[in-house]
CSV table of C-alpha atoms in Angstrom, one decimal:
chain,number,residue,atom,x,y,z
A,1,TRP,CA,0.0,0.1,0.0
A,2,THR,CA,0.9,3.6,-0.2
A,3,GLU,CA,0.2,6.5,1.9
A,4,GLY,CA,-1.7,8.2,-1.1
A,5,SER,CA,-3.8,5.2,-1.7
A,6,VAL,CA,-4.7,3.5,1.3
A,7,ASN,CA,-8.1,4.2,3.2
A,8,TRP,CA,-10.4,2.7,5.8
A,9,ASN,CA,-12.0,0.3,3.0
A,10,ASN,CA,-8.8,-1.2,1.7
A,11,GLN,CA,-6.5,-1.0,4.9
A,12,PRO,CA,-4.1,-3.9,5.1
A,13,ALA,CA,-5.1,-6.8,7.3
A,14,THR,CA,-3.3,-7.2,10.7
A,15,THR,CA,-2.8,-10.1,13.0
A,16,GLY,CA,-2.0,-10.2,16.6
A,17,THR,CA,-3.4,-8.5,19.8
A,18,ALA,CA,-2.8,-5.1,21.4
A,19,VAL,CA,0.6,-4.4,22.5
A,20,THR,CA,-0.5,-1.4,24.7
A,21,THR,CA,-3.6,0.2,25.8
A,22,THR,CA,-4.4,3.7,27.0
A,23,SER,CA,-7.4,5.6,28.3
A,24,GLY,CA,-8.2,9.3,28.9
A,25,SER,CA,-7.5,12.4,26.8
A,26,GLY,CA,-4.6,14.2,25.8
A,27,TYR,CA,-1.4,13.1,24.1
A,28,ARG,CA,-0.4,9.2,24.1
A,29,GLN,CA,2.9,7.8,24.6
A,30,TRP,CA,4.2,4.2,24.7
A,31,SER,CA,7.5,2.5,24.4
A,32,VAL,CA,8.1,0.7,21.1
A,33,THR,CA,11.8,-0.2,22.3
A,34,ALA,CA,11.3,-4.1,22.0
A,35,HIS,CA,9.7,-3.8,18.5
A,36,VAL,CA,12.5,-1.7,17.2
A,37,GLN,CA,15.0,-4.1,18.6
A,38,ALA,CA,13.1,-7.1,17.1
A,39,MET,CA,12.9,-5.2,13.7
A,40,TYR,CA,16.5,-4.5,13.7
A,41,SER,CA,17.8,-8.0,14.8
A,42,THR,CA,15.6,-10.0,12.4
A,43,GLY,CA,15.5,-7.4,9.4
A,44,VAL,CA,11.7,-8.0,9.6
A,45,ASN,CA,9.9,-4.6,9.5
A,46,ASN,CA,6.2,-5.0,9.4
A,47,GLY,CA,5.5,-1.5,10.9
A,48,TRP,CA,2.7,-0.5,13.2
A,49,LYS,CA,-1.0,-0.1,13.3
A,50,ILE,CA,-2.4,2.3,15.7
A,51,ARG,CA,-6.3,1.9,16.2
A,52,ASP,CA,-9.0,1.7,18.7
A,53,ALA,CA,-9.1,-1.8,20.6
A,54,THR,CA,-13.0,-1.7,20.3
A,55,GLU,CA,-12.8,-0.5,16.6
A,56,GLY,CA,-16.4,-0.7,15.2
A,57,GLY,CA,-18.1,-0.8,18.6
A,58,GLY,CA,-20.1,2.0,20.1
A,59,GLY,CA,-19.5,4.4,22.7
A,60,SER,CA,-15.8,5.8,22.3
A,61,GLU,CA,-14.0,7.5,19.5
A,62,GLN,CA,-10.2,7.9,19.5
A,63,GLN,CA,-8.6,10.4,16.9
A,64,PHE,CA,-5.0,10.8,16.1
A,65,HIS,CA,-3.6,13.6,13.9
A,66,SER,CA,-1.6,13.0,10.7
A,67,ARG,CA,1.6,14.5,9.6
A,68,GLU,CA,-0.1,17.1,8.0
A,69,LYS,CA,-1.6,18.5,11.3
A,70,GLY,CA,1.8,20.4,11.6
A,71,SER,CA,2.3,21.3,15.5
A,72,GLU,CA,0.3,18.2,16.7
A,73,MET,CA,1.6,15.4,14.4
A,74,PRO,CA,2.9,12.1,15.6
A,75,GLN,CA,6.4,11.6,16.4
A,76,LEU,CA,8.7,8.7,16.9
A,77,ILE,CA,11.5,9.4,18.9
A,78,ILE,CA,14.7,7.2,18.9
A,79,THR,CA,17.5,7.5,21.3
A,80,PHE,CA,20.6,5.6,20.5
A,81,GLY,CA,22.9,4.3,23.1
A,82,ALA,CA,25.6,1.9,24.0
A,83,PRO,CA,24.3,-1.8,24.0
């Protein structure tokens, strides 16, 4: 898929369970250290899918901004250090 062509109706399928969950309002933050280490050591990069754990259910709504938002765009911060 490409950024310009993917949408809700043709999004790639995913497998597995939620790695982390959060609740409440405001900025969300979680560690992806173990996943980045696994991607680096195996050479397999399947990326991440960020979504509501109860997608399709009623009652709640999660919103994330895209990179086009500017000041509130998502960030991946990587800190390198000695092993």
